[in-house]
Short mmCIF file of C-alpha atoms and ligand atoms in Angstrom, two decimals:
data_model
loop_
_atom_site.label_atom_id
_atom_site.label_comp_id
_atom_site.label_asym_id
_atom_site.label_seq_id
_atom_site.Cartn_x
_atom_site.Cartn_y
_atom_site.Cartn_z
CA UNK A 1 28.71 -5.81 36.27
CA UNK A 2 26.69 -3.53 38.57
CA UNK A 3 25.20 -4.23 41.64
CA UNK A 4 21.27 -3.06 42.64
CA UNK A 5 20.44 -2.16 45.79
CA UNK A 6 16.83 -3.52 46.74
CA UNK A 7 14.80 -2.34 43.53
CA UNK A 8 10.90 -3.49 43.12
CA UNK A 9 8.28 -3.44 40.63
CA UNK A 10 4.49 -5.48 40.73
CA UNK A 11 3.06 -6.01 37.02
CA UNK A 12 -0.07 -7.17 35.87
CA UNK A 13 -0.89 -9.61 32.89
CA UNK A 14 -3.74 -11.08 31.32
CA UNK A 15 -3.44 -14.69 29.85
CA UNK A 16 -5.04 -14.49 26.17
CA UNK A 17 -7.23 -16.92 23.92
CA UNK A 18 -5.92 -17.71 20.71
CA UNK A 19 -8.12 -17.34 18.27
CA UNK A 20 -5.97 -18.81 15.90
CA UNK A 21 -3.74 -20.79 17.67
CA UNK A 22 0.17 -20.69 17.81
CA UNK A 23 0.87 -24.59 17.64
CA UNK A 24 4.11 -25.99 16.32
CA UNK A 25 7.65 -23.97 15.99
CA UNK A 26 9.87 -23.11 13.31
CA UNK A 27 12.98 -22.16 15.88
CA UNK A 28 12.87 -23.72 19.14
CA UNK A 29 15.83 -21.67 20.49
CA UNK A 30 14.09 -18.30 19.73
CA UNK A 31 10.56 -19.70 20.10
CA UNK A 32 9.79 -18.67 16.21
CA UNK A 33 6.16 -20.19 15.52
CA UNK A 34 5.22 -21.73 12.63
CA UNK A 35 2.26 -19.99 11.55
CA UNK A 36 1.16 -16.24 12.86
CA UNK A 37 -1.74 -15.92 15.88
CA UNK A 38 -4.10 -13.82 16.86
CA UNK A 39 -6.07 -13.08 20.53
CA UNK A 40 -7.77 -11.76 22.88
CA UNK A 41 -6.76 -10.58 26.08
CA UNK A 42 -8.92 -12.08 28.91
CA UNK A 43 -9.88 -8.90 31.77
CA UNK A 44 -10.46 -11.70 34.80
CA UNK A 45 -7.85 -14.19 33.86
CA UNK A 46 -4.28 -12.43 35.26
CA UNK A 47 -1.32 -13.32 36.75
CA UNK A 48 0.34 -10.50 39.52
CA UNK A 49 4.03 -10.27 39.81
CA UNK A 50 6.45 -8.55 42.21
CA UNK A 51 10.34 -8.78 41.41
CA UNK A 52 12.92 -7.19 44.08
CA UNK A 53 16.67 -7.08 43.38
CA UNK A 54 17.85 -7.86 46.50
CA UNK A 55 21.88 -7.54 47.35
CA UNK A 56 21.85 -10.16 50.48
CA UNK A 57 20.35 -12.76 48.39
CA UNK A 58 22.45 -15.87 47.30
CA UNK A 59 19.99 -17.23 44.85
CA UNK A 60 16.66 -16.61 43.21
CA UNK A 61 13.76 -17.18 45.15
CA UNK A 62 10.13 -17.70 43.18
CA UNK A 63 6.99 -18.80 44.96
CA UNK A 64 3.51 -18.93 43.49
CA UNK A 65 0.15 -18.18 45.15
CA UNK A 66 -3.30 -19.77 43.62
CA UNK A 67 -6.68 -17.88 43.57
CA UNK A 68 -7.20 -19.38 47.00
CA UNK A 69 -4.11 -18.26 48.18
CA UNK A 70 -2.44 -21.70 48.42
CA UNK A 71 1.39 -22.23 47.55
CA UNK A 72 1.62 -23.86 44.12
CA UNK A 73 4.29 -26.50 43.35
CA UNK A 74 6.04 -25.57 40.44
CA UNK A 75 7.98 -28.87 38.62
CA UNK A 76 11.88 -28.41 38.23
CA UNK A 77 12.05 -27.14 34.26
CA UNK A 78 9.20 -24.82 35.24
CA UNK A 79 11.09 -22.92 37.80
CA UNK A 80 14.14 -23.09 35.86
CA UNK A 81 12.47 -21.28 32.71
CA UNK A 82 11.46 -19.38 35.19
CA UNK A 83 14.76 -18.30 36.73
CA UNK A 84 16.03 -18.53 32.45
CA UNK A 85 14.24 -15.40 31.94
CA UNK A 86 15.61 -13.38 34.55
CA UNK A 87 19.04 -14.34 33.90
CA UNK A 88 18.18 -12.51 30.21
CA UNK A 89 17.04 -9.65 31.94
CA UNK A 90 20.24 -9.17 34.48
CA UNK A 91 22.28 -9.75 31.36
CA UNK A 92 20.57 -6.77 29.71
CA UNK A 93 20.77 -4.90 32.59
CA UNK A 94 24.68 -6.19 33.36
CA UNK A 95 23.25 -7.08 36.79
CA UNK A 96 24.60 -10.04 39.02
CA UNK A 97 21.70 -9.13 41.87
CA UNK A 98 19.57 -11.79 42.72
CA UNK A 99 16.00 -11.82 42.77
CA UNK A 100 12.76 -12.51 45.05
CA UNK A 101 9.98 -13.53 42.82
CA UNK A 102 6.40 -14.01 44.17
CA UNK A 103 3.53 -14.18 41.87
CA UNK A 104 -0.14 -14.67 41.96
CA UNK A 105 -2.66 -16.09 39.91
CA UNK A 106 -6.57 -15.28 39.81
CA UNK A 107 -7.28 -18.88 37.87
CA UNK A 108 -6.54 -22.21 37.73
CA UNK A 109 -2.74 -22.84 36.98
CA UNK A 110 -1.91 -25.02 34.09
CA UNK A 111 -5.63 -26.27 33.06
CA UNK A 112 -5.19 -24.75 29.22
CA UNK A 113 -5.94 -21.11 30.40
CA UNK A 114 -2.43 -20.04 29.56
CA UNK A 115 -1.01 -19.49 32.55
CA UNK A 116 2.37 -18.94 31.27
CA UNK A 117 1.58 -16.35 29.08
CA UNK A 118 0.22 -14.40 31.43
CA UNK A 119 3.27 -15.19 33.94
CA UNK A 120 5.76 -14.81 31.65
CA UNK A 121 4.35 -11.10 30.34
CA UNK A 122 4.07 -10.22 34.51
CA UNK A 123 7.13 -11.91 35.14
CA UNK A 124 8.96 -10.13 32.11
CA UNK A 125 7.80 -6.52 32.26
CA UNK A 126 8.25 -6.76 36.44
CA UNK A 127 11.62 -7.72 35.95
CA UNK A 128 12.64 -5.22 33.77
CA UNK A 129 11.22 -2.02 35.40
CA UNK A 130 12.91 -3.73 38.54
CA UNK A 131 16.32 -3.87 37.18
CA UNK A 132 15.68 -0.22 36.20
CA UNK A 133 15.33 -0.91 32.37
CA UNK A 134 13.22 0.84 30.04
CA UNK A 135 11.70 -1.56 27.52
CA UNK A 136 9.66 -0.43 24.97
CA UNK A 137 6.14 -2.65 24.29
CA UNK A 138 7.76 -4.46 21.51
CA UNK A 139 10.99 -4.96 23.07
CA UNK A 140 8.74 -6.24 25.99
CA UNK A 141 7.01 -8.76 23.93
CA UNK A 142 10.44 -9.85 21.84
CA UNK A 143 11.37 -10.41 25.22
CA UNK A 144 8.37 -12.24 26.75
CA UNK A 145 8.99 -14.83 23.58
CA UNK A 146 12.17 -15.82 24.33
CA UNK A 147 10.85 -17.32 27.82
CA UNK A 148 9.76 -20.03 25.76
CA UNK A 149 5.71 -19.95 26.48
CA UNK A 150 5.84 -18.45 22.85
CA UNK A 151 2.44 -16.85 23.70
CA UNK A 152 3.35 -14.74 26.33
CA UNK A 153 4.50 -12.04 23.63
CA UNK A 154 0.64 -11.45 22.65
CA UNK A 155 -0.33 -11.20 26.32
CA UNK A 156 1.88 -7.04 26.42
CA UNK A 157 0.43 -5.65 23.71
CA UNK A 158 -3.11 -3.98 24.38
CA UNK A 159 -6.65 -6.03 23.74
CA UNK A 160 -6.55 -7.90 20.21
CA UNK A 161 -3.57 -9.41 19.25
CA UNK A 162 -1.26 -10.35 16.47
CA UNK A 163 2.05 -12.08 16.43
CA UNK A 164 3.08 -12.37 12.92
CA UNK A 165 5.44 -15.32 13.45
CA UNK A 166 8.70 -13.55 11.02
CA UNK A 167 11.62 -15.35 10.53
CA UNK A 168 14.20 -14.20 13.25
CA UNK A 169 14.91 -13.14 16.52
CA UNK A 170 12.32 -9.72 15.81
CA UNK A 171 9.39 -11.59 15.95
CA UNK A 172 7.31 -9.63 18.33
CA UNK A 173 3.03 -9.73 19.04
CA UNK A 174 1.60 -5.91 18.39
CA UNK A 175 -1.80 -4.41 19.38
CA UNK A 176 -4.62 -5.08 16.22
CA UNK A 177 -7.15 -3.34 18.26
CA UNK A 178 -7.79 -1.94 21.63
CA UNK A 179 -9.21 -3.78 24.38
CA UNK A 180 -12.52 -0.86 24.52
CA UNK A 181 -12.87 -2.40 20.14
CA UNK A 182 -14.97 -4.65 20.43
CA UNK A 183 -17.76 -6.10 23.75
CA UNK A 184 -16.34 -9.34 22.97
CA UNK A 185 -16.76 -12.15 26.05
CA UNK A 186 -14.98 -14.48 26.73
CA UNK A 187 -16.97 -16.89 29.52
CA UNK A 188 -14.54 -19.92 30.58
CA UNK A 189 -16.33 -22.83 31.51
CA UNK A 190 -14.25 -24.53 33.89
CA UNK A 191 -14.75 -28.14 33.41
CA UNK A 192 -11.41 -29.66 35.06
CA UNK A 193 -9.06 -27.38 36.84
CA UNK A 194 -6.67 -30.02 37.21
CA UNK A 195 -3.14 -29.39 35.85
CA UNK A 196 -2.40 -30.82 32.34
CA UNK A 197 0.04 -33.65 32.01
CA UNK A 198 1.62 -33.20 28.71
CA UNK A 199 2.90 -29.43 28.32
CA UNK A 200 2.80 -27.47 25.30
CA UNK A 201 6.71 -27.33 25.01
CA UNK A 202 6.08 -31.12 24.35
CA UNK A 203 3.26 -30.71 21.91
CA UNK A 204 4.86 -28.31 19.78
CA UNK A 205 7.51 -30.59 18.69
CA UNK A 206 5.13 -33.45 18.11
CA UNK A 207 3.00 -30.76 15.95
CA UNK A 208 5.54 -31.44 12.80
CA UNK A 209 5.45 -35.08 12.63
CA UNK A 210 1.70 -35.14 12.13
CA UNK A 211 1.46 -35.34 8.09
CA UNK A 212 -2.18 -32.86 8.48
CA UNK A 213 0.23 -30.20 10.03
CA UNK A 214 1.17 -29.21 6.41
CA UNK A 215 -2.40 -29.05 5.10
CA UNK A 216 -3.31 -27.02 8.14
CA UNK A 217 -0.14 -24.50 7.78
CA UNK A 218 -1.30 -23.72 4.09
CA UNK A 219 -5.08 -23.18 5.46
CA UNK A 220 -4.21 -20.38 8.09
CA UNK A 221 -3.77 -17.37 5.83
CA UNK A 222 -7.22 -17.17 4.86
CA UNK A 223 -8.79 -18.12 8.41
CA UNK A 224 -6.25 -15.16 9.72
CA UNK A 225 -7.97 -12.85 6.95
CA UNK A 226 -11.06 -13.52 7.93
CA UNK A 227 -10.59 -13.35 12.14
CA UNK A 228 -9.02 -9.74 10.55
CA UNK A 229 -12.19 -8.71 8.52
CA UNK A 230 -14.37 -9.66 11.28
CA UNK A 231 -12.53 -7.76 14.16
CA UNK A 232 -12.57 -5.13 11.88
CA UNK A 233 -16.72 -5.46 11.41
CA UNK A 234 -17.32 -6.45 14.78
CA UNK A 235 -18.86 -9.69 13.34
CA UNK A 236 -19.62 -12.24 15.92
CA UNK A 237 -20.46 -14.56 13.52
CA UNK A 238 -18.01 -15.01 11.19
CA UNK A 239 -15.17 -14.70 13.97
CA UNK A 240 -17.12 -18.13 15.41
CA UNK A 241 -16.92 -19.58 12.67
CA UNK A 242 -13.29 -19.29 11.84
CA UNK A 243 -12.40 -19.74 15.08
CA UNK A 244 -14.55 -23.67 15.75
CA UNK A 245 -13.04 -24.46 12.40
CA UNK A 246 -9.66 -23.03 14.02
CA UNK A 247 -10.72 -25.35 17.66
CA UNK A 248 -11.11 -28.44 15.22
CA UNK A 249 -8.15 -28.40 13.29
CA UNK A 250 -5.64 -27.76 16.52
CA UNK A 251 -7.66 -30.73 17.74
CA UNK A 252 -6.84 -32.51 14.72
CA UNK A 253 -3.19 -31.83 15.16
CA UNK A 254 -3.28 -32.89 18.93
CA UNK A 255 -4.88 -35.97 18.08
CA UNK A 256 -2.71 -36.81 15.26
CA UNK A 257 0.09 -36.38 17.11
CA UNK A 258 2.48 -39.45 18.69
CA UNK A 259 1.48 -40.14 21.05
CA UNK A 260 -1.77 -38.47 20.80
CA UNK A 261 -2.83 -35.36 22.93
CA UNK A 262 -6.14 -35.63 24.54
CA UNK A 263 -6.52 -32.87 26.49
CA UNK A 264 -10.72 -32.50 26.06
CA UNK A 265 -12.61 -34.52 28.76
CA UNK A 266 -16.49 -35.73 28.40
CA UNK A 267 -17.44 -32.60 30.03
CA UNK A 268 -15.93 -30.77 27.00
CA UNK A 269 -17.60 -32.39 24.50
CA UNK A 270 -20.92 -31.84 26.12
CA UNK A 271 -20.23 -27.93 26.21
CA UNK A 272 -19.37 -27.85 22.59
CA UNK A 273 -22.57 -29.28 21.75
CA UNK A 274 -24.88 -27.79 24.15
CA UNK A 275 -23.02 -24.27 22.55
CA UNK A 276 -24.43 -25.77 19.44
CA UNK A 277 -27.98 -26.68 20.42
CA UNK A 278 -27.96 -22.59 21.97
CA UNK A 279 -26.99 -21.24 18.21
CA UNK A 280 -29.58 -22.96 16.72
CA UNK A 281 -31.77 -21.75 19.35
CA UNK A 282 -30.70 -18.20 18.36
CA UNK A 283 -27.86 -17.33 21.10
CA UNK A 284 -25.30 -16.03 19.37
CA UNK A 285 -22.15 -17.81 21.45
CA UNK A 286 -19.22 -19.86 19.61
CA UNK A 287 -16.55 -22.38 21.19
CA UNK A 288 -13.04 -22.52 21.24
CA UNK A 289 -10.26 -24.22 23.79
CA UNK A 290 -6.45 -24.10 24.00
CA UNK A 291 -4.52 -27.21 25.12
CA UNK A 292 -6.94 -27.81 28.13
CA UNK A 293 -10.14 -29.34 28.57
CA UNK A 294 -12.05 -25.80 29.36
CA UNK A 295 -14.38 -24.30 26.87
CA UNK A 296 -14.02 -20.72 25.93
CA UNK A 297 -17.03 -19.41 25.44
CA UNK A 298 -16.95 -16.76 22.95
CA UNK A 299 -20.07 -14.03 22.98
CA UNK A 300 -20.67 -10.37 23.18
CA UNK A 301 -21.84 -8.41 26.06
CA UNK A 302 -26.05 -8.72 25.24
CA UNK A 303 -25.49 -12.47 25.72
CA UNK A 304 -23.31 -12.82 28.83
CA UNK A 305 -26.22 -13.50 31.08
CA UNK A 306 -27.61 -15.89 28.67
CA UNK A 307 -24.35 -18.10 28.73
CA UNK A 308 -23.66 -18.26 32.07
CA UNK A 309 -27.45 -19.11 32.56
CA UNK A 310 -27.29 -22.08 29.92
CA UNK A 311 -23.97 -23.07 31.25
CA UNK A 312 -25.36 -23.74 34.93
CA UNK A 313 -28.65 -25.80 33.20
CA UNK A 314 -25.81 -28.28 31.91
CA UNK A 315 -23.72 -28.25 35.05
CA UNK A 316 -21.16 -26.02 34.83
CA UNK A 317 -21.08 -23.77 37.44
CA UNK A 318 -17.54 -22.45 37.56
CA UNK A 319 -16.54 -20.12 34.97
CA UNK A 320 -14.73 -16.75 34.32
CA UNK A 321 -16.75 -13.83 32.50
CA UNK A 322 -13.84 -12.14 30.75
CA UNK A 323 -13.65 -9.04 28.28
CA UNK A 324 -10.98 -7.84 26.59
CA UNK A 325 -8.28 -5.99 28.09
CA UNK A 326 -5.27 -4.34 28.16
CA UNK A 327 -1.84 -5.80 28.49
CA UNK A 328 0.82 -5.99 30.96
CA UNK A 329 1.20 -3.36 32.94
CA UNK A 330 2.74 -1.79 36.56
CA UNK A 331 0.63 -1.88 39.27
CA UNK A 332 1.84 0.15 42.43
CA UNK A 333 0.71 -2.34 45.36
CA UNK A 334 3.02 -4.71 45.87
CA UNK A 335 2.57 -8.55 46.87
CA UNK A 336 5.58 -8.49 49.46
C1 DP6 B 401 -2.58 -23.90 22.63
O1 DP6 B 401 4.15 -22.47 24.16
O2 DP6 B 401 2.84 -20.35 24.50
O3 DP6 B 401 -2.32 -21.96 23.95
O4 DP6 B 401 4.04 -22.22 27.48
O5 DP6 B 401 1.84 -23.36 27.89
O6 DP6 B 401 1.94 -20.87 27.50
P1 DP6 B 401 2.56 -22.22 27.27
O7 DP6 B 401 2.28 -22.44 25.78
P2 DP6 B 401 2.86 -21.81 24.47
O8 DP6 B 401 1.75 -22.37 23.46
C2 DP6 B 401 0.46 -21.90 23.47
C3 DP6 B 401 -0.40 -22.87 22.82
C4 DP6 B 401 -1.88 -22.58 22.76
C5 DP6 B 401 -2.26 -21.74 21.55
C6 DP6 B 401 -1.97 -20.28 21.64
O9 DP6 B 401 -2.07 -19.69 22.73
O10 DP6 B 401 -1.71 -19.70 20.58
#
């Protein structure tokens, strides 16, 4: 085993928005999904990482910064997947170092804005360069998997993402189309920023036992055609389509589940419609939400102003304008 003398890298990683949504696994050990995904990376929704190998360390040290700059509380299992992941990295790097982890998020932590996606992909590709390693992007997102937030893979690769699911430990997320593609929007209405009580490591394994699970696993290769055909054609439209009748049966699932998953709150329910009264008003904006109560607003650029407008008539005024972007990458400032 080798020894590193104080080595540091800062990465930067976007959380994403499934489009269609990785929910249920068929490996738990190597976080294999059950069904492929596809999404978007999100331009003002990133998490900042700095990793140091540091010789006088005895243990790992991780602390967490909000968008206000307040210390986050992390529960035990979080830090420890946490700590998990670097242990993979020193063992590819036949390092015993310790490490001093401090990240930073620009959103709300754990409110269904996939905060470990984009923590894990910082976290992962920080790591590496830190411990002097030389990852290719796939390697990267094989990588980012096995941290367990399964979606953390699609949040390396570059703008519009895949992650066909595959059937071993390969399984990796890869770039369908850059980030400059498509002016795709993605306007988070924050409705609740308060962290979510039931994680999606629990909801995954509650995903099989609900009997519609089945139906919805032989429905997905046609709604991941057409998300395909319509990033290829730029097609607002149909992508909102597929992607509410994506929203609803995830819902479905969470609902179904035992015990049930309610994640959406009143507030939700009122964006989803107001989104509908808008369409048939002629603004072109569709809905979709991860396991959270927040509604993803999904338009393109010409209607941004529109949707935040609409948003504040209904009462929402906190939300993120986001556009695509790239993945995780090295930044040169660090955050210690
Ligand atoms: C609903 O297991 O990747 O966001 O560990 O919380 O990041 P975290 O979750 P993960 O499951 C993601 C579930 C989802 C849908 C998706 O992003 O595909």
């Amino acid at each position: 085993m080798k020894k590193l003398t104080a080595h540091k890298a800062t990465a930067v990683a976007p959380a994403n928005i499934a489009f269609i949504k990785y929910w249920g696994r068929a490996d738990d050990v190597l976080t294999l999904p059950a069904n492929d995904s596809i999404s978007m990376n999100l331009s003002d929704c990133i998490t900042t990482t700095t990793v140091s190998f540091e010789d006088q360390l005895e243990q790992d040290v991780f602390e967490l910064y909000a968008q206000n700059g307040n210390r986050m509380d992390l529960r035990t299992d979080e830090t420890e997947r946490i700590f998990l992941q670097i242990d993979r990295i020193r063992d590819l790097a036949h390092l015993t170092t310790k490490t001093r982890i401090t990240s930073k998020n620009s959103f709300p932590f754990g409110a269904g804005i996939a905060s470990s996606a984009s923590g894990f992909a910082a976290l992962t590709l920080a790591a590496t360069v830190a411990a002097g390693l030389n990852q290719s992007k796939q390697e990267l997102s094989r990588l980012a998997r096995l941290s367990g937030s399964g979606s953390a893979c699609r949040s390396i690769p570059n703008g519009f993402v895949e992650w066909q699911a595959g059937t071993d430990s390969s399984s990796y997320a890869r770039s369908l189309k850059s980030a400059d593609w498509w002016n795709l929007y993605d306007v988070v209405a924050i409705v609740d920023d308060t962290k979510k009580t039931v994680s999606s490591q629990d909801g995954h394994g509650l995903a099989l036992h609900v009997p519609y699970f089945q139906t919805r696993q032989q429905e997905l290769p046609v709604r991941l055609k057409r998300v395909k055909e319509a990033l290829q054609e730029r097609d607002i439209h149909t992508l909102g389509e597929v992607v509410e009748e994506e929203m609803f049966s995830f819902m479905s699932v969470l609902q179904m589940s035992k015990p049930s998953l309610l994640y959406w709150s009143g507030k939700t329910i009122d964006v989803i419609q107001a989104i509908r009264r808008w369409r048939a008003e002629g603004l072109a904006v569709y809905a979709t939400i991860d396991a959270g109560p927040n509604v993803h607003c999904l338009c393109e650029r010409s209607a941004v102003d529109s949707v935040c407008n609409q948003l504040r008539t209904i009462g929402v005024s906190s939300f993120i304008v986001n556009h695509a972007s790239e993945g995780a990458h090295i930044i040169m400032d660090h955050l210690f």
